[in-house]
Coordinates of C-alpha atoms in Angstrom, one line a residue:
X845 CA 52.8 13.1 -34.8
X846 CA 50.5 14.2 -38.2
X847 CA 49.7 10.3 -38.4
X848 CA 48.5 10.3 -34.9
X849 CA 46.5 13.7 -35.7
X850 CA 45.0 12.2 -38.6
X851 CA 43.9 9.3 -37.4
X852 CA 42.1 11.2 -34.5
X853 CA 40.6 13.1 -37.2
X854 CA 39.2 10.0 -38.6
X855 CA 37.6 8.7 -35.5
X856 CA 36.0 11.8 -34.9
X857 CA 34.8 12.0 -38.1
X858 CA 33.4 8.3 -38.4
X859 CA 31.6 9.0 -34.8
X860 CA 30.1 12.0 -36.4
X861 CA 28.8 10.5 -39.2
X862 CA 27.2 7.6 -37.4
X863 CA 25.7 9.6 -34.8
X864 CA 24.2 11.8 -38.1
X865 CA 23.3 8.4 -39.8
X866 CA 21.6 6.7 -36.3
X867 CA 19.2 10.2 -35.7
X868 CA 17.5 9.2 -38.9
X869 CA 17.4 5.1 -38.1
X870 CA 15.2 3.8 -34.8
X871 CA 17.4 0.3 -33.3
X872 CA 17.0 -0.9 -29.9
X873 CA 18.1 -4.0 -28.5
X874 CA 16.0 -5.6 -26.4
X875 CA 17.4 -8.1 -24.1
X876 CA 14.5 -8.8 -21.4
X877 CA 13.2 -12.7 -21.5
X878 CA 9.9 -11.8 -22.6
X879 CA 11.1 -10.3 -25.8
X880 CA 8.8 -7.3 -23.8
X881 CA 10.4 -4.2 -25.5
X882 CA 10.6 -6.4 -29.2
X883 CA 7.7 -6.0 -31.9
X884 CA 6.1 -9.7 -32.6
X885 CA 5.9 -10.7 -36.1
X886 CA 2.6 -10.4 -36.7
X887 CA 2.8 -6.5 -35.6
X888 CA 5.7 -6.2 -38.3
X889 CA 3.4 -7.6 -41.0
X890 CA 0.7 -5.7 -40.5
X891 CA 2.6 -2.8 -39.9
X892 CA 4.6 -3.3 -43.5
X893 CA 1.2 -4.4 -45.2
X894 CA -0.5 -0.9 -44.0
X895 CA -0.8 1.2 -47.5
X896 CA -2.0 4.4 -46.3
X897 CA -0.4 7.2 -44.4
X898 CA -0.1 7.1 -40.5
X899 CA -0.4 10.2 -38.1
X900 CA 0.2 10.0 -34.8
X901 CA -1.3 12.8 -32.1
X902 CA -0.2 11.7 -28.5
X903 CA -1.3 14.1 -26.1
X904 CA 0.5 13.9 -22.8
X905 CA 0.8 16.3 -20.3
X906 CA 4.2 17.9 -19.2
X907 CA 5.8 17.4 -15.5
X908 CA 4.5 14.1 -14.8
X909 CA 5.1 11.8 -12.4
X910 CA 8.2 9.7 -12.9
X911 CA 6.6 6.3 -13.6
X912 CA 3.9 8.1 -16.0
X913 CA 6.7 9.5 -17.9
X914 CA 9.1 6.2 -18.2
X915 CA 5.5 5.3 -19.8
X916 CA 4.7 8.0 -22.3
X917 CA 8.5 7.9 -23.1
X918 CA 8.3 3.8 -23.7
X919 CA 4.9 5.0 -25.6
X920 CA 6.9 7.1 -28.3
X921 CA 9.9 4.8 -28.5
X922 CA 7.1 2.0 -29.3
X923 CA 5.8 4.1 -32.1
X924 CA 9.1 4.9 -33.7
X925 CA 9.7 1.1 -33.7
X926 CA 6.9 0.7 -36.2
X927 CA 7.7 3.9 -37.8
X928 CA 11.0 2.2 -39.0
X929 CA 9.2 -0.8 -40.1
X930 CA 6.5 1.1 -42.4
X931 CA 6.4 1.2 -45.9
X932 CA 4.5 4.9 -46.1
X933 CA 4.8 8.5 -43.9
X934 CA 4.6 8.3 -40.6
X935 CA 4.6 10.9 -38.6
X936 CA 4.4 11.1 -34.9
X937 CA 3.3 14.0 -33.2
X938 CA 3.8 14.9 -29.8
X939 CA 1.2 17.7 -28.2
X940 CA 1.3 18.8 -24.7
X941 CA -2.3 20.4 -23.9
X942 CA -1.1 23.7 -22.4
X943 CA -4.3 25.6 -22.9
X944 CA -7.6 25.5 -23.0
X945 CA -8.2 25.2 -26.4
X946 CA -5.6 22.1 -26.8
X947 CA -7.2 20.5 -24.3
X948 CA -11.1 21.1 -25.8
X949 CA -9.3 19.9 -29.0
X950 CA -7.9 16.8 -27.4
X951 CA -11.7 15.7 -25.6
X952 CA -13.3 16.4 -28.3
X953 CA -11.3 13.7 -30.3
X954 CA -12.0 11.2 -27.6
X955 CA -8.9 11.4 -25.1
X956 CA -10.4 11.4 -21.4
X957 CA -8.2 13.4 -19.2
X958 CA -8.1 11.7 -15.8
X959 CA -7.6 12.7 -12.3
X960 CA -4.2 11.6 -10.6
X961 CA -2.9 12.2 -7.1
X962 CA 0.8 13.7 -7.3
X963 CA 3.1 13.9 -4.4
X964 CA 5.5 16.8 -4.9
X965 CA 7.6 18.7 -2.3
X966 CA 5.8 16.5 0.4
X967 CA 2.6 18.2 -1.1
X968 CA -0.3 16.1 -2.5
X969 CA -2.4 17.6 -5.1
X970 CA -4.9 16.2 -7.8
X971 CA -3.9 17.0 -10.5
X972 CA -5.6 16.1 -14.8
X973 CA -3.7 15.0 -17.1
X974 CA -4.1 13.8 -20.4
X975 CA -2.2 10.8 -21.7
X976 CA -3.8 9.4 -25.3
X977 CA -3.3 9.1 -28.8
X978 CA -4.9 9.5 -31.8
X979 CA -4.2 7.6 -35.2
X980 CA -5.1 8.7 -38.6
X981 CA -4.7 6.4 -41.2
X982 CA -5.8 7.0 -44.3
X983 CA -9.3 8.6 -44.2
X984 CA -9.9 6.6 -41.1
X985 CA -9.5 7.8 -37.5
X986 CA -9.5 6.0 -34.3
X987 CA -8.2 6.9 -30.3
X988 CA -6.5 5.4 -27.5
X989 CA -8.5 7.7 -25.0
X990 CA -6.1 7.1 -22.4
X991 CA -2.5 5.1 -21.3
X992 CA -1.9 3.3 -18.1
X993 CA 0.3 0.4 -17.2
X994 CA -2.8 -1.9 -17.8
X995 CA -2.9 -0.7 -21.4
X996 CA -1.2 -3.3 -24.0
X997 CA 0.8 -0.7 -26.3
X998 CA 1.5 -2.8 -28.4
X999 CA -1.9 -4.5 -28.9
X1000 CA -3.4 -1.4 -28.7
X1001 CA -1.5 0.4 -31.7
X1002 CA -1.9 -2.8 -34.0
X1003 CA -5.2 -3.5 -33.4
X1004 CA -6.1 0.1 -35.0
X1005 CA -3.6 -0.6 -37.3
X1006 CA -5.1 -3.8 -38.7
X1007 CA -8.8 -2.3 -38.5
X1008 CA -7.4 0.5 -40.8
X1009 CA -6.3 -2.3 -43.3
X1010 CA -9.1 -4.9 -43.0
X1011 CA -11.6 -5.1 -45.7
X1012 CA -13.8 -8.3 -44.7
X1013 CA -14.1 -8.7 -40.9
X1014 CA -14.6 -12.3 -39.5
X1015 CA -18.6 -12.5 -38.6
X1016 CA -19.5 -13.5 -35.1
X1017 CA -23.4 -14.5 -34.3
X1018 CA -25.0 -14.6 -31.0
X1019 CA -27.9 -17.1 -30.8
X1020 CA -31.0 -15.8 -29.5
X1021 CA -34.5 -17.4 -28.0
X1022 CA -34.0 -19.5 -25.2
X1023 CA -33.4 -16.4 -23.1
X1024 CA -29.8 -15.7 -23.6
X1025 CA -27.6 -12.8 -22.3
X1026 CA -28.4 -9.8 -24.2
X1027 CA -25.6 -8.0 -26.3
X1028 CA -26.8 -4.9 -23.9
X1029 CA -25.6 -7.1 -20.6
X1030 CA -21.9 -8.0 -21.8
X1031 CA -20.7 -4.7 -22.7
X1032 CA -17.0 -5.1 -21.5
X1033 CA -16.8 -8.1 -24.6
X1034 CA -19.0 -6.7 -27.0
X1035 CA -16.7 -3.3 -27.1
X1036 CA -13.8 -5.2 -27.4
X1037 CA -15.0 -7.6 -29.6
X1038 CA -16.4 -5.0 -32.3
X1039 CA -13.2 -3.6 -33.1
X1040 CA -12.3 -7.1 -35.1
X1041 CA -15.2 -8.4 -35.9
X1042 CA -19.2 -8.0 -37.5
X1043 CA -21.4 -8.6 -34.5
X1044 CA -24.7 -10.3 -35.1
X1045 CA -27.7 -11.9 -33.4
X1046 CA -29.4 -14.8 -34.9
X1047 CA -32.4 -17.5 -34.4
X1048 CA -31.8 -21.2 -35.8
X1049 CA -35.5 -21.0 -36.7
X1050 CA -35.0 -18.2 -39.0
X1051 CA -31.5 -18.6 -40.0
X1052 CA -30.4 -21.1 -42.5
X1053 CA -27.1 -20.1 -43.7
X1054 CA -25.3 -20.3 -40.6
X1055 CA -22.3 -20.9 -42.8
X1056 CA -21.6 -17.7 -43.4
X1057 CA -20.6 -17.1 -39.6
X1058 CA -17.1 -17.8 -38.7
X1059 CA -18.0 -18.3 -35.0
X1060 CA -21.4 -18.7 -33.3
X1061 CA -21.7 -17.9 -29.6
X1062 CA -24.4 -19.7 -27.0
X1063 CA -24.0 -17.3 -23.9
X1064 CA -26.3 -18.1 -20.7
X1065 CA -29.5 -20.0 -22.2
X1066 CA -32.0 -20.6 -19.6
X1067 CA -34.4 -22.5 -21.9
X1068 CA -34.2 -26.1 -23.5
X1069 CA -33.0 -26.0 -27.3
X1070 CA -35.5 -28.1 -29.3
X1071 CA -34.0 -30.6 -31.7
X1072 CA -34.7 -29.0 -34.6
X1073 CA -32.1 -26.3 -33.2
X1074 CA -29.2 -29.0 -32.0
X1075 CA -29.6 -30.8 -35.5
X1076 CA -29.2 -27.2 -36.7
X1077 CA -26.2 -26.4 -34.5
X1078 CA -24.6 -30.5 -35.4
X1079 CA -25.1 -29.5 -39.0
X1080 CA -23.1 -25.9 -38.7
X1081 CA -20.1 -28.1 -36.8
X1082 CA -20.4 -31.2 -39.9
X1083 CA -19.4 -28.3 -42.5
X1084 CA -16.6 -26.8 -40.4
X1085 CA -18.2 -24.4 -38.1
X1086 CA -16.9 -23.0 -34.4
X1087 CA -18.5 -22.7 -31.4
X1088 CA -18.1 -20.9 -28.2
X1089 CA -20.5 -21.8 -25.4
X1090 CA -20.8 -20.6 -22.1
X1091 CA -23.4 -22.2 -19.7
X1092 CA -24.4 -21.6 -16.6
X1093 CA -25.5 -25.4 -16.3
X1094 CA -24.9 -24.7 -12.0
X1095 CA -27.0 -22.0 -11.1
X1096 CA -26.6 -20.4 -7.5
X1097 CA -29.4 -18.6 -5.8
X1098 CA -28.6 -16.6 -2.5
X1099 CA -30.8 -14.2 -1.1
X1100 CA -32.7 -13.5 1.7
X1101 CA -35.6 -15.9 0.9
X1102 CA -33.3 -18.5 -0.5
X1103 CA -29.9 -20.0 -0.6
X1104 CA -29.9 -23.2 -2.9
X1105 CA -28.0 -24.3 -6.4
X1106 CA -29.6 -26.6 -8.8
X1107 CA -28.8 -28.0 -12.3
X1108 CA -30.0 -25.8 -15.6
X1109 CA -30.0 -28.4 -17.9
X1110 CA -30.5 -26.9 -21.7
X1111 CA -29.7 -29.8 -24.2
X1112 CA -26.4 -28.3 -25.4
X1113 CA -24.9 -30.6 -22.6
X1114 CA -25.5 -33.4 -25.1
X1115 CA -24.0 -31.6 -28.5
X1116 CA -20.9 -32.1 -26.1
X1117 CA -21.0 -35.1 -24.8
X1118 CA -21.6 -36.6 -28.4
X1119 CA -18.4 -35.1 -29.1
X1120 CA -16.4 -36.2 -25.7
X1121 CA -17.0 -33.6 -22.9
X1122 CA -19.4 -33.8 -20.4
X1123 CA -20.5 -31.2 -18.0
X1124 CA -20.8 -33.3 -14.1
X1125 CA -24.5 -32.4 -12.7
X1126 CA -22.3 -30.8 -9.9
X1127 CA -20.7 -27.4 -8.2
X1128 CA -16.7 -27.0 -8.2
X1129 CA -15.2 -25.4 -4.7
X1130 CA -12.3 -24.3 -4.6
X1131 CA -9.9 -22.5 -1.5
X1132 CA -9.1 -19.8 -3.8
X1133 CA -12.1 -18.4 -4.3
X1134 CA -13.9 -15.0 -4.1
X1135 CA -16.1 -13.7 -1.2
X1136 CA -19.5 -12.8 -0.9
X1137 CA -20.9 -10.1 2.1
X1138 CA -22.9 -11.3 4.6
X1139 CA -25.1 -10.6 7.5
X1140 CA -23.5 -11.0 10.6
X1141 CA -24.9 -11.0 14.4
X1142 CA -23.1 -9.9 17.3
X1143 CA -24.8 -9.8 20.7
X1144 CA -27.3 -7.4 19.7
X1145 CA -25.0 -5.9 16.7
X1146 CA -26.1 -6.8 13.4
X1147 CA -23.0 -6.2 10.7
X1148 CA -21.7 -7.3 7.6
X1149 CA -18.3 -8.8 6.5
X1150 CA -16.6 -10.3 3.6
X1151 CA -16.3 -14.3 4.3
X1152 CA -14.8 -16.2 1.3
X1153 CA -17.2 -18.5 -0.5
X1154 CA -15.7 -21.5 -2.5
X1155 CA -18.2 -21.8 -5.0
X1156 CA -16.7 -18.5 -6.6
X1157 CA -13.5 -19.9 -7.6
X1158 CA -11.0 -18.2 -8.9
X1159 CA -9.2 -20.4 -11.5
X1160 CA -4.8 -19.5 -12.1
X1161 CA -4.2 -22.8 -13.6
X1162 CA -3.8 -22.8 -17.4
X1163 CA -3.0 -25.1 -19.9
X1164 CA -0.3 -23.7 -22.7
X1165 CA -2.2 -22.8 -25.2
X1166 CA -2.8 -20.0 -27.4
X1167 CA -6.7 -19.4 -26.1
X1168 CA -5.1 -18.8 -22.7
X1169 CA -1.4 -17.5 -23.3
X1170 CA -0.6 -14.5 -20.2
X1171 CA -3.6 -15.3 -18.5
X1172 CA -3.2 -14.7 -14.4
X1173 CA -6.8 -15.6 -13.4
X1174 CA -10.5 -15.9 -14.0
X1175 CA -13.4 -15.5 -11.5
X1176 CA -16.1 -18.3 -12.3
X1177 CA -19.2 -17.9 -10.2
X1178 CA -21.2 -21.2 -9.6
X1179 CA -18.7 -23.3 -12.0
X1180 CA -19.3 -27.0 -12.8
X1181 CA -16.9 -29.4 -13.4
X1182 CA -15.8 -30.8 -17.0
X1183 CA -14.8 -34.7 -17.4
X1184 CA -13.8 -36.4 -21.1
X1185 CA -15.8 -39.7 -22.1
X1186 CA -15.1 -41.9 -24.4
X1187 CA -17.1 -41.8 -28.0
X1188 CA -17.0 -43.2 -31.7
X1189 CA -16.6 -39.1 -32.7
X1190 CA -13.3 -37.7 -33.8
X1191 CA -12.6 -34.5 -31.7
X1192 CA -9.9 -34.2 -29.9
X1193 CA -10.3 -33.0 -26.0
X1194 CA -8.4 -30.2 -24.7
X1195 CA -8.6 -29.4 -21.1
X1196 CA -8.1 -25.2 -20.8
X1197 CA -8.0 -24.2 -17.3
X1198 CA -8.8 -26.3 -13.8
X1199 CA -9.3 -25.3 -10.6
X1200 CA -6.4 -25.8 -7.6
X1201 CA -4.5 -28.4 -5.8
X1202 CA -7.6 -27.7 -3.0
X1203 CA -10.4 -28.1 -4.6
X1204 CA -13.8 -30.3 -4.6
X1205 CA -16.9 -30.7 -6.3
X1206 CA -20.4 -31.2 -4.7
X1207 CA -23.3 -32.8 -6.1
X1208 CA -26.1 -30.6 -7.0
X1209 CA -28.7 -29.6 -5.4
X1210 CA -27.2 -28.1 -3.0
X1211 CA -28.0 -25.9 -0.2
X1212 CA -25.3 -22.8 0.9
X1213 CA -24.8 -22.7 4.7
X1214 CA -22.8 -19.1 4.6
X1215 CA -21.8 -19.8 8.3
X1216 CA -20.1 -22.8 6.8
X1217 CA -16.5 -23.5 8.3
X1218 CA -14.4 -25.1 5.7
X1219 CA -11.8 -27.5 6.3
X1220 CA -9.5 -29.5 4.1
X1221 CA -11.7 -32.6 3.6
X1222 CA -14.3 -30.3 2.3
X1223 CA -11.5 -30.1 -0.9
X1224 CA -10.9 -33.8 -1.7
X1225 CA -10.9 -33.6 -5.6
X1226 CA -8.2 -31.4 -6.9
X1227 CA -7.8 -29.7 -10.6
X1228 CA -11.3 -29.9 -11.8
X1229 CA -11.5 -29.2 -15.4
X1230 CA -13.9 -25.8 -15.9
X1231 CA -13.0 -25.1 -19.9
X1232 CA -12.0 -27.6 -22.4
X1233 CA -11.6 -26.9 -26.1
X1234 CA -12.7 -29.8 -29.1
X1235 CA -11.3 -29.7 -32.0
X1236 CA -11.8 -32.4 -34.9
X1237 CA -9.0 -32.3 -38.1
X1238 CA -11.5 -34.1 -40.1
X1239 CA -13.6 -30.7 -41.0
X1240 CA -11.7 -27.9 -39.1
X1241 CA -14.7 -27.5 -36.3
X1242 CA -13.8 -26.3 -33.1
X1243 CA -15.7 -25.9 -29.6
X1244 CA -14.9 -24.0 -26.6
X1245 CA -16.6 -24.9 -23.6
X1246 CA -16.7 -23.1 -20.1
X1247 CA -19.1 -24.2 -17.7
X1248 CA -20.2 -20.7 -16.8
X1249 CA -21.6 -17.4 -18.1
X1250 CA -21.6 -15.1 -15.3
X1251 CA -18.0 -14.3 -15.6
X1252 CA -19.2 -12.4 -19.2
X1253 CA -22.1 -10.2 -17.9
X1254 CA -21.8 -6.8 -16.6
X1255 CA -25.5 -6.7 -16.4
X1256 CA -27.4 -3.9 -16.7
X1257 CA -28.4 -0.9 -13.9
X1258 CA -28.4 -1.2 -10.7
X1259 CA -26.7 -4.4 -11.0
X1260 CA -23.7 -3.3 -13.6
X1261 CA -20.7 -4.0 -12.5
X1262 CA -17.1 -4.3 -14.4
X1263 CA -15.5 -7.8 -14.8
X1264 CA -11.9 -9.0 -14.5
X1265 CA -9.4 -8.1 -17.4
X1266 CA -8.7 -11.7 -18.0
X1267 CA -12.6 -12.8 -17.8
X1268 CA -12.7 -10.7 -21.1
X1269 CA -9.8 -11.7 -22.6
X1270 CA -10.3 -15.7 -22.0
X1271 CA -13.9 -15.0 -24.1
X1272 CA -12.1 -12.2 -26.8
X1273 CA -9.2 -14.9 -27.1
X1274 CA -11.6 -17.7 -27.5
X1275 CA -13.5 -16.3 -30.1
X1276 CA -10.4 -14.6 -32.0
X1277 CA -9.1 -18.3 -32.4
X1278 CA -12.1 -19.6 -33.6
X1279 CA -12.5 -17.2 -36.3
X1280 CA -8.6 -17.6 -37.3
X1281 CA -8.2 -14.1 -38.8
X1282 CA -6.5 -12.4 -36.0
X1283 CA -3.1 -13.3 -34.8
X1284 CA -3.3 -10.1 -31.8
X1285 CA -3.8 -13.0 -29.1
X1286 CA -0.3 -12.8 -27.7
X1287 CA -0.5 -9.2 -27.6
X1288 CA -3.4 -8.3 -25.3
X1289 CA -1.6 -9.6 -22.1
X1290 CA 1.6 -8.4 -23.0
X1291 CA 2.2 -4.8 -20.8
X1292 CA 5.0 -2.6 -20.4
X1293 CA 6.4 -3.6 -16.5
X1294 CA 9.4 -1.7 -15.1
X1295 CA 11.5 -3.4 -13.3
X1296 CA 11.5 -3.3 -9.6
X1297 CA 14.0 -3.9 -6.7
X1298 CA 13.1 -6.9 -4.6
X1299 CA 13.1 -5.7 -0.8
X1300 CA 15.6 -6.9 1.4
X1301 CA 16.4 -7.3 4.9
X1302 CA 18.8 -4.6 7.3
X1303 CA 22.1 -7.5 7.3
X1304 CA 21.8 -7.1 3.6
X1305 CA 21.7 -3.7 3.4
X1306 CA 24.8 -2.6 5.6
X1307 CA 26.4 -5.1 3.9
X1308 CA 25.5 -3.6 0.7
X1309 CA 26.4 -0.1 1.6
X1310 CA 29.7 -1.2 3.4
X1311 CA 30.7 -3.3 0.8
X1312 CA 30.0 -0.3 -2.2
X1313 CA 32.0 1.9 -0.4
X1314 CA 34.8 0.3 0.7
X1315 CA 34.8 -1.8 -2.7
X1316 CA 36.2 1.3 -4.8
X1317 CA 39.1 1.9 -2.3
X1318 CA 40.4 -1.8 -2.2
X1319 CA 40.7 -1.9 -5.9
X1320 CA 42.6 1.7 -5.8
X1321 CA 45.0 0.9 -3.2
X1322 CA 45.6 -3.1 -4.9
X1323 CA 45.8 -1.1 -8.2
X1324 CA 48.3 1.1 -6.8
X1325 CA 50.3 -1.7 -5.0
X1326 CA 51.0 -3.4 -8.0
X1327 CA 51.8 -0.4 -10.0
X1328 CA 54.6 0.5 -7.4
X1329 CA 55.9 -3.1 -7.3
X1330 CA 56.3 -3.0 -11.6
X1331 CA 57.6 0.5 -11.0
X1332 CA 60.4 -0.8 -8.1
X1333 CA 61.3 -3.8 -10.2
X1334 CA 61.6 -1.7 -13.5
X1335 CA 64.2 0.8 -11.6
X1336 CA 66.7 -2.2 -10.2
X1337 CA 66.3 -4.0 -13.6
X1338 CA 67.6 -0.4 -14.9
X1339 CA 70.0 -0.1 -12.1
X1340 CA 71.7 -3.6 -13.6
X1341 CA 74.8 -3.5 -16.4
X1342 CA 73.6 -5.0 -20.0
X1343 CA 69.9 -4.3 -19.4
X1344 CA 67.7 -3.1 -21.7
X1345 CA 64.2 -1.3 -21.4

């Protein structure tokens, strides 16, 4: 009896101590497919390579709804996770603005409180609530103004980690002078390009040590490059250099005076096809697509309606690459199509994305009939190529190609509007590759998702709740049947001379 004692003693003890020991150690064990929930190696290096102290502020607000809280709770879990990793303090601070003055303190450091509709006790109310972190590290500060289930944690909180630690940035120029996009017309990329790299704007004419830029960028030229500027541009890619070009080479006009698309041609279409990939004098259609508004007549009712309009395809089909790893889709106004040809140079051609199983191409010019009806012969070429990557081994150049610029610009005014998630990330993926410095291309697509239940139909449900219920009570009474039958035979066994128990 004192052994049995002391050896419940024991366990207690040992459970004691490792419940002590595991409040001061962060392990998780994350068994989703993805490896969602795990932190990628290149977070774990940067994380363990960070030399200054880290200070977390995340302000969320109390009482939030249940999905916003599974987030903010999967939030502080994530930063524990590379709180065990680091090499230095870090201390993670959770603030609830309460008051008046939190909350000035918390918009004054950048964290935008947003308006949310909350359902509660068959109520609806709007309600602000604050959900965003601010890092210090070192004698640098930066802010995740606000969470959502869009945000990539992960990316998020090692991005600011590796801008903390970064002394020489990669340098990305945008070529000016044949009437370009303007840095002030792609906000969305320039934003999220900043954060990793030194943005600058150059002219072949005046600059002659393009060397010195890890990636040079050709957004939306209207105007022909002069030779002078391709030998330029041919000499940057003999010595190694990386290009990303995006060309709206099929240019759509629709308005009320006009509805035609022609060829822009700028001479960067023959950089390319020196090196194996030409752009078709052509528009791609596709029957995913996007839709345009349109004037509409009814008897003596004028209205307008959405009609989808295949030259706005919207392209899902990816190679596997690194450029376009968690992709979903891009929207590619007015796209051309991309096909390889054979020459004496050495890159190596790479298609990137293509358009669908129904798709087509259309010589240019064209003119748009937006009454049009489509039908399947309209889509007789399938999985056009839209961007292709070159690469040649022989001096470490690189070129990503996309036969559109649209898909970039936000414009400016009136006009601004936002762009796709993914439109930004295929160009901020593109351009991290290029540069090779980053390794946070993996991350940006990767989200924290909560798992779902699929719906299901009524003959699966009653058989779901039937069988629940009715489950527990079988396995009682077949339990308790064969405890009486080893009972039964365990009393006449007894009930015999000789036998023993």
């Amino acid at each position: 009896m004192k052994q049995l004692i002391r050896n419940n003693i024991y366990i207690i003890v040992c459970i004691l101590l490792i419940n002590i020991g595991m409040s001061f150690v962060f392990i998780r064990i994350d068994f989703t497919s993805n490896n969602r929930y795990s932190l990628s190696k290149v977070s774990k290096t940067i994380v363990q390579n960070t030399l200054d102290p880290i200070t977390v502020d995340f302000y969320v607000t109390e009482n939030l709804p249940q999905d916003l809280k599974k987030l903010a709770k999967e939030f502080v879990y994530l930063l524990k996770e590379y709180k065990s990793l680091s090499n230095v303090n870090f201390t993670i601070n959770i603030i609830h603005p309460n008051n008046e003055q939190t909350r000035q303190k918390a918009i004054e450091a950048g964290i935008q409180p947003l308006l949310i509709e909350i359902s509660e006790r068959d109520l609806e109310k709007i309600q602000n609530i604050f959900m965003g972190a601010i890092f210090r590290i070192g004698n640098k500060q930066s802010v995740i103004p606000f969470i959502n289930h869009n945000t990539p944690l992960e990316y998020e909180i090692t991005r600011l980690l590796k801008q903390s630690t970064d002394t020489l940035k990669p340098r990305v120029g945008f070529i000016k002078g044949h009437r370009e996009a303007s840095l002030g017309q792609m906000p969305q990329l320039i934003n999220e390009l900043s954060h990793l790299t030194d943005i600058s704007v150059i002219d072949l004419f005046n600059t002659h040590e393009l060397e010195r830029y890890n990636v040079l960028c050709i957004i939306d030229p209207k105007d022909v490059y002069s030779p002078y500027e391709k030998e330029q541009i041919d000499k940057y890619l003999r010595e190694g250099g990386r290009l990303f070009i995006a060309l709206n080479h099929a240019v759509g006009q629709i308005n009320e005076s006009q509805n035609n698309g022609f060829i822009n041609w700028t001479g960067i279409e023959d950089i390319l096809e020196e090196k194996g990939l030409k752009i078709q004098y052509d528009f791609v259609v596709d029957n995913n697509c996007g839709t345009i508004t349109v004037n509409q007549q009814n008897g003596f009712m004028n209205y307008q309606s959405s009609v989808s309009f295949p030259y706005l395809p919207i392209i899902t089909n990816f190679s596997k690459h690194t450029i376009t790893h968690g992709l979903n889709a891009l929207l590619l106004p007015f796209a051309s199509s991309i096909q390889q040809v054979k020459t004496n140079s050495t890159y190596i051609f790479t298609p990137l994305a293509t358009t669908s199983s129904i798709s087509g191409r259309q010589q240019a010019p064209i003119f748009f009939n937006l009454q049009k009806q489509w039908t399947r012969r309209d889509f007789n070429s399938p999985h056009n190529i839209v961007a292709a990557l070159l690469t040649n081994e022989d001096n470490n150049s690189a070129i990503v190609a996309i036969t559109d610029a649209d898909f970039l610009i936000n414009d400016v005014g009136i006009f601004a509007h936002p762009l796709r998630t993914d439109n930004i990330n295929f160009a901020i993926n593109s351009i991290e590759w290029l540069a090779d410095n980053s390794g946070l291309i993996k991350l940006r697509n990767k989200f924290t998702t909560f798992a779902t239940l699929e719906p299901i139909d009524d003959y699966a449900k009653n058989f779901l709740k039937y069988f629940n219920f009715l489950l527990p009570i079988i396995l009682t009474l077949g339990y308790a049947g064969i405890r009486f039958r080893f009972n039964r035979n365990k009393r006449i066994n007894r009930s015999r001379p000789g036998y023993i128990d």
